[in-house]
XYZ file of C-alpha atoms in Angstrom:
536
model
C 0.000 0.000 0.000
C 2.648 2.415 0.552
C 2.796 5.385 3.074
C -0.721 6.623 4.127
C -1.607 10.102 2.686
C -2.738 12.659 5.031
C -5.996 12.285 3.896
C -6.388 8.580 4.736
C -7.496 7.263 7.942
C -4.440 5.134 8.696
C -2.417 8.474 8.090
C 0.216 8.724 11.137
C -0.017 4.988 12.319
C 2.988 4.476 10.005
C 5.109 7.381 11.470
C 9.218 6.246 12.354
C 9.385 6.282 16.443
C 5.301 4.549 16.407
C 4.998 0.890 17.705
C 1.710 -0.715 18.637
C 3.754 -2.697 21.043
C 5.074 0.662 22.795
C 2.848 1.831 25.764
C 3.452 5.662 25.175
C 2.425 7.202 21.581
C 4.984 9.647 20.272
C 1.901 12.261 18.923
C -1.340 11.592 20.446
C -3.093 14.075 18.174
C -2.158 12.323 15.162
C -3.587 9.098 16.749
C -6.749 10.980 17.543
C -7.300 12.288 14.240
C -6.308 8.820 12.696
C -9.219 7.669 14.840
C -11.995 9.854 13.797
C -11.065 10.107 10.176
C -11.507 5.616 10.316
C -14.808 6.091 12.737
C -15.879 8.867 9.466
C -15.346 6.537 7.059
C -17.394 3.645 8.801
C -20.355 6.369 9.079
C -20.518 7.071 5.182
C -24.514 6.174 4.018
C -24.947 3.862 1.417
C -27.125 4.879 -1.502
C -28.614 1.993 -1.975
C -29.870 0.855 1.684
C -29.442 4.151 3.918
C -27.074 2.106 6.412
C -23.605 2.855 7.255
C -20.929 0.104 8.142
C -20.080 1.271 11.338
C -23.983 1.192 13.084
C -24.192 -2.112 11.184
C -21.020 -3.351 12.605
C -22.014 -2.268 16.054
C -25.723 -4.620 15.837
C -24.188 -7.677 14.528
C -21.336 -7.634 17.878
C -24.317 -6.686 19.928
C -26.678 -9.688 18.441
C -23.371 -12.031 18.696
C -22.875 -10.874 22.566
C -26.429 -11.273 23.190
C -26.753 -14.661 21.734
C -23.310 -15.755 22.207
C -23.772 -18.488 19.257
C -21.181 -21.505 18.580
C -18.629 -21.531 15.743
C -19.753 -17.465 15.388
C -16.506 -17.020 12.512
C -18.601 -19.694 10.496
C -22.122 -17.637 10.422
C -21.010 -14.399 10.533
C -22.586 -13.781 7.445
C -25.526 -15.155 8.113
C -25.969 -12.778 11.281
C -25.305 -10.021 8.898
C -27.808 -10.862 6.708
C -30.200 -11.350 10.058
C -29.185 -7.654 11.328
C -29.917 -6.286 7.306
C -33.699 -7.846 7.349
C -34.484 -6.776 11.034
C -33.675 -2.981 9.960
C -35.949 -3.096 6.652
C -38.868 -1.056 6.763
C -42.118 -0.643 4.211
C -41.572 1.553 1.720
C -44.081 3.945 0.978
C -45.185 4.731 -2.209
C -48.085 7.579 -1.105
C -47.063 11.005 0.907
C -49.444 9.887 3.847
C -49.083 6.995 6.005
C -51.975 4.249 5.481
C -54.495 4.649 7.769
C -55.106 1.626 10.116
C -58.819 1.130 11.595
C -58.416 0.948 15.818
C -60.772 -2.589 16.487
C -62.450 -0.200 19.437
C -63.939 2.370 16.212
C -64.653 -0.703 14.593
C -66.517 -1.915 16.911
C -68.140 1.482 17.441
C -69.394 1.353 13.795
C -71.218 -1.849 14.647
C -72.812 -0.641 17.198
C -73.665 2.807 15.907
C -77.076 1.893 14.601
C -78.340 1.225 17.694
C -78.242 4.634 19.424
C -79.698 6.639 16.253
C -83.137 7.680 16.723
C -85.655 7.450 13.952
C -87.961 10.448 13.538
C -88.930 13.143 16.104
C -88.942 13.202 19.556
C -92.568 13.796 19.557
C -93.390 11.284 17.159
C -91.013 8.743 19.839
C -93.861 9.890 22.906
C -96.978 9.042 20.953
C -95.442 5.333 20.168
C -94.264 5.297 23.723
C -97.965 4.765 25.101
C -98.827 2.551 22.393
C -95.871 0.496 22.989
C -95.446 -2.424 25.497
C -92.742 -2.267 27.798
C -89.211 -2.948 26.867
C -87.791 -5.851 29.275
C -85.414 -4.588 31.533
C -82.517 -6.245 30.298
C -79.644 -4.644 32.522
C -81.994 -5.585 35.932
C -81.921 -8.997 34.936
C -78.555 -9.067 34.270
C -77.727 -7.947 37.738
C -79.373 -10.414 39.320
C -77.603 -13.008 37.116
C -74.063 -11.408 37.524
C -74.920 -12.115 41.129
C -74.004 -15.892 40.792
C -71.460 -15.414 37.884
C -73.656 -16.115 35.179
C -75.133 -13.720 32.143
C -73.098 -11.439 29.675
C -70.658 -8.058 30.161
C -72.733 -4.939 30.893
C -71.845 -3.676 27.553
C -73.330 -6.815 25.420
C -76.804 -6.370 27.454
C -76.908 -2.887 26.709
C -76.279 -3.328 23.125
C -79.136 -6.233 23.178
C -81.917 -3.808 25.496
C -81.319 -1.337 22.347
C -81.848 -4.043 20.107
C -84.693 -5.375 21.374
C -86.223 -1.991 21.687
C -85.696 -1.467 17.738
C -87.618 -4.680 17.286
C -90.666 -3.371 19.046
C -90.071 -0.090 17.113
C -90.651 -2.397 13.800
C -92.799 -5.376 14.533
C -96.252 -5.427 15.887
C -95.207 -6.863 19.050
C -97.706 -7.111 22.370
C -95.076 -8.830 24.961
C -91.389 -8.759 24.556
C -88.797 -10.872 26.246
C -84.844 -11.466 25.974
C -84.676 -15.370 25.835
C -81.251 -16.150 25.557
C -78.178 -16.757 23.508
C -77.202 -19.964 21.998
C -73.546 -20.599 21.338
C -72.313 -21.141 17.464
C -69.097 -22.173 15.541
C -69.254 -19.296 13.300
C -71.325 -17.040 14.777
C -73.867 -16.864 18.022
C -77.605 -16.597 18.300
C -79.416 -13.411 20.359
C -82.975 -14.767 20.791
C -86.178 -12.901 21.563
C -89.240 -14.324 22.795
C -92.282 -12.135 21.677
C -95.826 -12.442 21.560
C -97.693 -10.661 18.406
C -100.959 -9.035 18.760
C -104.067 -10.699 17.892
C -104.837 -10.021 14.509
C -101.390 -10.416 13.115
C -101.118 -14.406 14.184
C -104.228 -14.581 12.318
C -102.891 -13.109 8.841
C -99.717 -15.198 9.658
C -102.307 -18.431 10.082
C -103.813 -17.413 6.851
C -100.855 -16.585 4.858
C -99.284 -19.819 5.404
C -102.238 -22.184 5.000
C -102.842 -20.354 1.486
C -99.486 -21.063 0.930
C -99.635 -24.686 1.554
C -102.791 -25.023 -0.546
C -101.165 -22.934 -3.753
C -98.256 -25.414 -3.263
C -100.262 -28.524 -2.949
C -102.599 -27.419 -6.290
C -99.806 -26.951 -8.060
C -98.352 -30.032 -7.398
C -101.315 -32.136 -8.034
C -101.284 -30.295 -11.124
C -98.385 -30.714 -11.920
C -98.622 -34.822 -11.321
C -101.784 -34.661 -12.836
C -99.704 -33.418 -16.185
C -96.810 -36.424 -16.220
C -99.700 -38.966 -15.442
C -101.422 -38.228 -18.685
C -98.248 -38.062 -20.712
C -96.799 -41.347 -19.189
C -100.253 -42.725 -19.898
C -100.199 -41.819 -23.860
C -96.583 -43.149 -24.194
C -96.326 -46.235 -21.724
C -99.136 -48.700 -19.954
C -99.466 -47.872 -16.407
C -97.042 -49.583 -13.888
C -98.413 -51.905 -11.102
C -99.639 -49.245 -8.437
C -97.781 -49.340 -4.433
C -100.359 -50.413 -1.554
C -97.782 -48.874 0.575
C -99.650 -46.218 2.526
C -97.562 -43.842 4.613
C -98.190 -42.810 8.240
C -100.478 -39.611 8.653
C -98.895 -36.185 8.919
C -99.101 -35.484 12.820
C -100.296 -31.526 12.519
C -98.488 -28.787 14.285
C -100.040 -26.445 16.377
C -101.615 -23.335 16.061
C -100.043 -20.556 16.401
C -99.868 -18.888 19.846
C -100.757 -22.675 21.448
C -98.708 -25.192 22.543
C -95.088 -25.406 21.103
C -96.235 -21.960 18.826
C -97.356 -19.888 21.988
C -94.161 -17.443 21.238
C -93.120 -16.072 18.142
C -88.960 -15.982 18.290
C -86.928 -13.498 16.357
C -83.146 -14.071 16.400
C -79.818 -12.171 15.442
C -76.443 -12.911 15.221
C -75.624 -9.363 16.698
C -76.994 -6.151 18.060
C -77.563 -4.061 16.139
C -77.856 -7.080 12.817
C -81.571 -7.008 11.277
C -83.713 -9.574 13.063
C -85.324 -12.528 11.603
C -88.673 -14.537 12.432
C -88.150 -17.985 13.039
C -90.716 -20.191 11.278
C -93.453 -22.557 13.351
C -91.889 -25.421 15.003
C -93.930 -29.118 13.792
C -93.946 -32.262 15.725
C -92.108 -33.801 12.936
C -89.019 -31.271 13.515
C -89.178 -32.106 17.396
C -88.992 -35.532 16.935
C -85.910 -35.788 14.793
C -84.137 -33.026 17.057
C -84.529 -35.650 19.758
C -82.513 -37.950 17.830
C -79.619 -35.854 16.595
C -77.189 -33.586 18.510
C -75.832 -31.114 15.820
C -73.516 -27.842 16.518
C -75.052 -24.737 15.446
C -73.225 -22.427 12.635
C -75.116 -19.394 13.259
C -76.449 -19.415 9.469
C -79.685 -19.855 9.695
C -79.832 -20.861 5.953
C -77.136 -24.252 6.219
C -78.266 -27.259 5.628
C -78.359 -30.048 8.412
C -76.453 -33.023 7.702
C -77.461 -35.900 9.909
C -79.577 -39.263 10.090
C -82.649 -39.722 10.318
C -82.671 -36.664 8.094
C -84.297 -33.298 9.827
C -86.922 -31.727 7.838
C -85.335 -28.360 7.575
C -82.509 -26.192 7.730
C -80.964 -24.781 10.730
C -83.913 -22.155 10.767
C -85.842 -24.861 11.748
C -83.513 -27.501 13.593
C -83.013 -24.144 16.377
C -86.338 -23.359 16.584
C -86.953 -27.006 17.923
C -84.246 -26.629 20.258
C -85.928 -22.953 21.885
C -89.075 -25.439 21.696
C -87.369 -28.229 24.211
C -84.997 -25.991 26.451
C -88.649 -23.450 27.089
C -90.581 -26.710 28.070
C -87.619 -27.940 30.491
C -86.454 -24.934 32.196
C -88.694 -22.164 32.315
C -89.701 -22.267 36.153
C -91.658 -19.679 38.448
C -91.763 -19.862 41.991
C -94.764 -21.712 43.501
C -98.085 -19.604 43.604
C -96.922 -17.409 41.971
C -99.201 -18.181 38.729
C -102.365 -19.596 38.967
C -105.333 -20.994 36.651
C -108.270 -18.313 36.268
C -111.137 -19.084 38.222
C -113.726 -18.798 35.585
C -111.898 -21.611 33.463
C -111.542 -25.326 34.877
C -108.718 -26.984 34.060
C -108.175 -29.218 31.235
C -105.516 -31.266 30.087
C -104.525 -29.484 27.157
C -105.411 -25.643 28.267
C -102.064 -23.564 28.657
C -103.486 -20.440 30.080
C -102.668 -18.982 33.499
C -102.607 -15.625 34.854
C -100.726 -13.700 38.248
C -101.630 -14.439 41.464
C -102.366 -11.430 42.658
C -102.164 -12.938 46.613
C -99.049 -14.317 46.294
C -96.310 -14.196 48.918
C -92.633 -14.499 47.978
C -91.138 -16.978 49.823
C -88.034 -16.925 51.872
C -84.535 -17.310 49.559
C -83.589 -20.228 52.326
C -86.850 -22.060 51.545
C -86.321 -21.770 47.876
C -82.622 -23.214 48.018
C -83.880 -26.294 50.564
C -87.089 -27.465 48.641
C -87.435 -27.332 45.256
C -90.953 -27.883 45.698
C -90.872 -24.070 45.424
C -90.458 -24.216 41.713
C -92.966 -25.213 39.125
C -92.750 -25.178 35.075
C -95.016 -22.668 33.803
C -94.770 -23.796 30.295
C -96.257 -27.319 29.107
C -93.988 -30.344 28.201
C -93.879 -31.941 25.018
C -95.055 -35.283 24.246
C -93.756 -38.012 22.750
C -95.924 -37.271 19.636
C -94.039 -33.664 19.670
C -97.017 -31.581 20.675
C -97.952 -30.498 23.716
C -101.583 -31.397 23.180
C -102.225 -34.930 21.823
C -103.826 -35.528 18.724
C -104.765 -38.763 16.611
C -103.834 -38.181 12.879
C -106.418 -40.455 11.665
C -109.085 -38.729 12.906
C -108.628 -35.885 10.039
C -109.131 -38.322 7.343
C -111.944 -39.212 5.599
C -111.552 -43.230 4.986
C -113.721 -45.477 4.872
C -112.589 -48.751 6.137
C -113.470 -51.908 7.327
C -114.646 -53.273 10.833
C -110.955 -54.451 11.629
C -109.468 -50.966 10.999
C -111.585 -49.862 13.379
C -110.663 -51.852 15.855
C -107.048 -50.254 15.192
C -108.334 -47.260 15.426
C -109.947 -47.554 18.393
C -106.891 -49.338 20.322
C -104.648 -46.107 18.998
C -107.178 -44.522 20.662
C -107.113 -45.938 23.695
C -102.463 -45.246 23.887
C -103.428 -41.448 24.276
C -100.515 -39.727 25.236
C -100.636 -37.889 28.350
C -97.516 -35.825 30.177
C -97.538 -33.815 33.044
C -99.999 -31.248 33.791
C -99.150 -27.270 33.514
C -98.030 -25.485 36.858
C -96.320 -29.447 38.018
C -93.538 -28.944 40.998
C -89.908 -29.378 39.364
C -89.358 -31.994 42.381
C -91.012 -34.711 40.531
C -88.914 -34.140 37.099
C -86.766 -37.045 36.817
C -83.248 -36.972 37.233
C -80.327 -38.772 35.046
C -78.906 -41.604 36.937
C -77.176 -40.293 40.338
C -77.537 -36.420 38.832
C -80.674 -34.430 39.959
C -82.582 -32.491 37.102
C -82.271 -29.256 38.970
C -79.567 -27.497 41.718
C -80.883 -24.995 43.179
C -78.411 -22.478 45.831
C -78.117 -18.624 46.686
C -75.903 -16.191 44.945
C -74.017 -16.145 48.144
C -73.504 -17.266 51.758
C -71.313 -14.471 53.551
C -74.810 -12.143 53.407
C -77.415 -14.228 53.360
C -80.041 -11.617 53.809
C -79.170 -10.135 50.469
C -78.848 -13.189 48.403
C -80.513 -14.283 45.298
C -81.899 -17.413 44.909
C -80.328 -19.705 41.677
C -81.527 -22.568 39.796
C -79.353 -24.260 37.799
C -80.519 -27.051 35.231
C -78.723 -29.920 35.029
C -80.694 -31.989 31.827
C -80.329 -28.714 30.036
C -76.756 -27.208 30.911
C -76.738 -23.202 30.673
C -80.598 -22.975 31.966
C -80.930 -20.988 34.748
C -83.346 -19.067 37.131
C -83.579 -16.797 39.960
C -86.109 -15.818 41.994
C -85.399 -12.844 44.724
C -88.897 -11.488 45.847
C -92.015 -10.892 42.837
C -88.980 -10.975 40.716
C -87.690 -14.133 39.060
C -86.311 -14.606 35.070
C -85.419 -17.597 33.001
C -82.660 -17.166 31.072
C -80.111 -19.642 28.421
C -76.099 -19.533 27.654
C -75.306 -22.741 25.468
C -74.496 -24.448 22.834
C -78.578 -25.582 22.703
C -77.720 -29.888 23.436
C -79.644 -31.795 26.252
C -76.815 -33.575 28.686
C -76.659 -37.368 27.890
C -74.539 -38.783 31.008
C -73.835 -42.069 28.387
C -72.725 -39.866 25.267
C -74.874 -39.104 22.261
C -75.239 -42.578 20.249
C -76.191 -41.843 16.434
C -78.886 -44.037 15.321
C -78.146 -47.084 13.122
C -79.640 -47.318 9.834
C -82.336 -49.642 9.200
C -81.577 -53.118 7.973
C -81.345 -53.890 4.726
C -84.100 -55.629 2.980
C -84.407 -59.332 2.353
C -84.169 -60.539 -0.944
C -87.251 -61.796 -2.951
C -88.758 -65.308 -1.932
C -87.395 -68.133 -4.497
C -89.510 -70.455 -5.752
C -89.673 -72.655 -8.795
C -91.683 -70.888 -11.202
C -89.429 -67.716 -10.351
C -86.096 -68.891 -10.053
C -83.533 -67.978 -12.634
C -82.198 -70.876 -14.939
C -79.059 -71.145 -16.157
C -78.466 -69.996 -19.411
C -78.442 -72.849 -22.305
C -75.432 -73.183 -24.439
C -74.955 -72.455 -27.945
C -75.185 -76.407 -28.812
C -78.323 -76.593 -26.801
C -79.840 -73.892 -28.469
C -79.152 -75.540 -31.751
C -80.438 -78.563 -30.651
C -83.526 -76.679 -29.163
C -84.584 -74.687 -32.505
C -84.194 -78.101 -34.638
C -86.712 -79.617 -32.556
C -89.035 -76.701 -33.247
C -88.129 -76.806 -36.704
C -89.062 -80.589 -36.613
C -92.511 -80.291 -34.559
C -93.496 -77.425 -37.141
C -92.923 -79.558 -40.092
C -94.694 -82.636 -38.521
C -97.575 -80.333 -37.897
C -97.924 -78.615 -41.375
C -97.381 -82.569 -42.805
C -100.585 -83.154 -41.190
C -102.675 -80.330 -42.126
C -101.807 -81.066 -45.834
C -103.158 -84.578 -44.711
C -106.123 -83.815 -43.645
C -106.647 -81.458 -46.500
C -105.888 -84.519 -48.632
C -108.494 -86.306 -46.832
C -111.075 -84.000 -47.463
C-alpha cells in the first residue's frame, strides 16, 4: 500500500518512532485524528440501503454478545444478513401513512345503529304509550351477575337497544330477551315475543294459502306427467304402501307456537322470524345432537334426516330448552277461576295474593319451583292428537278396531303449573340445583336454579322478581354420550320359488339342438294339415 496520505485514515499509524507494542504514543493528536477520520469513514450512508458500516457493525457484535452463538466465525454472514432484514422497513409509495382502523372504532361502527333515533322526539312519545314495555334487560342481568352467570354490561346494553328497535318495527304485544345460543361461526341473540291478535291470524292465513297454492300446483303438476306417461307407456303396477299420517303442528300462539322468536347474530344485525316449530321437527331433534353455525340458511347433515334447515332444527331446540327450564316460583301463577282446568289448556294468569317466599326455603325445597310452560309429548305436541281422525276413509270393521286401540295409547304428560321436584333426574344427577348467589350475606342473596338436563338454563327468583334465562351451545346432557342411530336393515331378498327362479343360461349347442326340434314339430304339424286337406 505504501505510506498513508494525510488524507487517509491510517495516516500517522505508520510514522518512524510509532509501535503498537510501545505503551506511550509519540503524537497523540495524530492518533486521535487517525481515529476519527476511520470512525468517518465507517459512518458514510450507502445509496442503496441508507445504512452505514459502522452502526451495522455495532448490531451484529451486539446480536453475537447477546446470543453468544457456537462456531460465530462460520455464520457471521448469516448474522449479517439477520441484522440487514431486522432494519428493513415498508416503503411507501403515497405522501401519507396508510391509515389503520383501531378494532375499538370498529366496533363502534357496529354498534352505531343502535343509538340513532328514527324520527322526532314527539313522534317517539306518541309510540311510547302505544308500545309495550321494553324488558329490563340490565336488571336482569344484575341479578344473574350475582351468581357469575349472564353477559358483560356492555353486550346487554347493546341487546336492550336491540330489542327496543324490534318493538319499534314489529307489531309486538309482549317482549322478552330469551337467551343466547352458542355457534361455531357465529352466536344466536334470541327474543321471545308475543304478536298481537290479529297479526297471528294473517300469519295463520298466509301460510295455509301457501300450503294449498303449493299442494294445487303439485297435483297439477302430477296430474300433467300422469297423462303423458299414460299416452306413451301402460301404467305400472300401483304401491299399496300407505304412509303414516302427517301429525299436525299447532296453532299458532298454542302449545309449542305460543311465542313467536326473532333471532340475530348481533346487536344491532336485522332480526329474523323464526318459522313454526312441527312435531315432525321435534322428533328428529330428539334424535340428533348437531352444533349450530349461526347461518340460519345451512343445511343439516345428519340421520334420520331433519326436515329443515338450521332455521328450523333451532327453533326445535328454543321449543325443548322453554318446556324444560322455564320455572316460576310456587303460587306465583295460577289458573283463572272462571276456566276449569283441562288437560290441554295452557293459560294462566298472576296471582295477585301471592307471597314471595323466603330465599332459604327456595334453596332447601325445590318444591318451590314449578314449570309454567307445558312439556312436550312423545308425539311432539304439547296437546295430543290422533292423525287419523282428520281423514276421511272409509274402512273396514278391523281398521276400526285399530283405530280404536290407537285410541285408547293417548298420550298424556304432566300437567301445567307441576312442581320441578317430581322431574326425573339422570342416573345419580338431579334435574335441577338450586343455591343462593351467596352465603357471607345471606339476607341479600338471590336465589339460583341451575338445570342440570339442560346445561346453561338458569333461574332466579329474589322477591315478585324471578327470570329464566339460556347460555349454550342448545344440546340436552346425555350422562352415556350421544349414540347416532343405526340405519335400518337392509331388505331381504325376494322369496325363491320354482316358477321364479332364474335358470341357467343354455349353451350355444343346446340352443341348436332346441330350434331343430321346433323346426321338426313345425314340419310334422304342417305334414298333417296337408293330410287332412288330402283327406277331405
Amino acid at each position: 500500500h505504501g505510506p498513508y496520505q494525510p488524507h487517509e485514515p491510517g495516516y500517522g499509524l505508520d510514522q518512524p518512532g510509532y509501535s503498537p507494542y510501545e505503551d506511550e504514543i509519540p503524537d497523540p493528536q495524530a492518533r486521535m485524528l487517525a481515529i476519527k477520520n476511520a470512525k468517518a469513514c465507517l459512518l458514510k450512508t450507502s445509496t442503496k440501503s441508507g445504512l452505514n458500516l459502522y452502526d451495522h457493525l455495532a448490531n451484529i457484535l451486539t446480536k453475537i454478545l447477546d446470543e453468544q452463538p457456537t462456531n460465530t466465525v462460520d455464520i457471521i454472514e448469516n448474522i449479517s444478513k439477520d441484522v440487514k432484514w431486522a432494519q428493513f422497513r415498508k416503503k411507501l409509495d403515497t405522501l401519507r401513512d396508510e391509515h389503520l382502523i383501531p378494532p375499538t372504532f370498529e366496533a363502534a361502527e357496529k354498534y352505531k345503529a343502535l343509538f340513532i333515533k328514527e324520527g322526532g322526539e314527539e313522534e317517539h312519545e306518541e309510540l311510547d304509550e302505544e308500545m309495550p314495555s321494553l324488558p329490563n334487560v340490565m336488571e336482569t342481568a344484575f341479578y344473574f351477575e350475582q351468581a357469575g352467570i349472564g353477559l358483560s354490561k356492555d353486550e346487554s346494553y347493546y341487546i336492550l337497544l336491540a330489542l327496543k328497535n324490534l318493538i319499534n318495527v314489529q307489531p309486538i304485544q309482549t317482549c322478552r330477551f330469551w337467551g343466547k345460543i352458542l355457534g361455531l361461526e357465529m352466536n344466536y341473540i334470541i327474543a321471545e315475543v308475543e304478536l298481537r291478535e290479529g297479526e297471528e291470524e294473517e300469519e295463520e292465513t298466509g301460510e295455509e294459502g301457501e300450503e294449498t297454492v303449493a299442494e294445487e300446483q303439485k297435483e297439477m303438476g302430477e296430474g300433467e306427467e300422469e297423462e303423458e306417461q299414460k299416452e306413451k307407456e301402460p301404467e305400472p303396477p300401483k304401491s299399496t304402501y300407505k304412509p303414516p299420517p302427517e301429525i299436525p303442528k299447532e296453532a299458532n300462539g298454542t302449545g309449542t307456537n305460543k311465542y313467536v322468536y326473532f333471532v340475530c347474530n348481533e346487536p344491532g344485525k336485522p332480526w329474523v322470524k323464526l318459522p313454526p316449530v312441527t312435531p315432525a321437527q321435534i322428533v328428529c331433534a330428539r334424535q340428533i345432537k348437531k352444533f349450530f353455525t349461526g347461518r340460519l340458511d345451512a343445511p343439516v347433515v345428519s340421520f334420520p334426516p331433519f326436515p329443515g334447515n338450521e332455521a328450523n332444527y333451532l327453533r326445535a331446540q328454543i321449543a325443548r330448552i322453554s318446556a324444560g327450564t322455564h320455572v316460576s316460583p310456587t303460587g306465583f301463577y295460577q289458573f283463572p277461576e272462571d276456566e276449569e282446568e283441562e288437560e290441554g289448556a295452557d293459560t294462566y294468569e298472576e296471582n295477585p295474593e301471592f307471597e314471595p317466599l323466603p330465599v332459604a326455603e327456595m334453596v332447601e325445597s325445590l318444591a318451590t319451583w314449578t314449570h309454567h310452560v307445558k312439556g312436550i309429548l312423545k308425539q311432539g305436541r304439547c296437546v295430543w292428537i290422533n292423525p287419523q281422525k282428520s281423514e276421511e276413509n272409509d274402512e273396514d270393521d278391523e281398521e276400526e278396531e285399530e283405530e280404536e286401540e290407537e285410541q285408547q295409547q293417548e298420550e298424556r304428560g304432566q300437567p301445567l303449573l307441576t312442581l320441578i321436584s317430581e322431574d326425573e333426574g339422570m342416573k345419580d344427577i338431579p334435574a335441577w340445583t338450586a343455591q343462593a348467589s351467596t352465603n357471607l350475606i345471606p339476607e341479600y342473596s338471590v336465589a339460583i336454579l341451575q338445570s342440570n338436563r339442560w346445561p346453561g338454563a338458569y333461574a332466579f327468583a329474589s322477591g315478585r322478581k324471578f327470570e329464566n334465562i339460556y347460555f349454550g351451545w342448545g344440546h340436552k346432557y346425555n350422562p352415556e354420550g350421544h349414540t347416532p342411530a343405526l340405519p335400518p336393515p337392509a331388505e331381504a331378498e325376494f322369496p325363491s320359488e320354482p316358477g321364479i327362479t332364474e335358470a341357467v343360461d343354455p349353451t350355444v349347442e343346446e340352443e341348436i339342438a332346441f330350434k331343430a326340434a321346433q323346426e321338426e314339430a313345425l314340419a310334422e304339424a304342417e305334414e298333417e294339415e296337408e293330410e287332412e286337406g288330402d283327406d277331405d
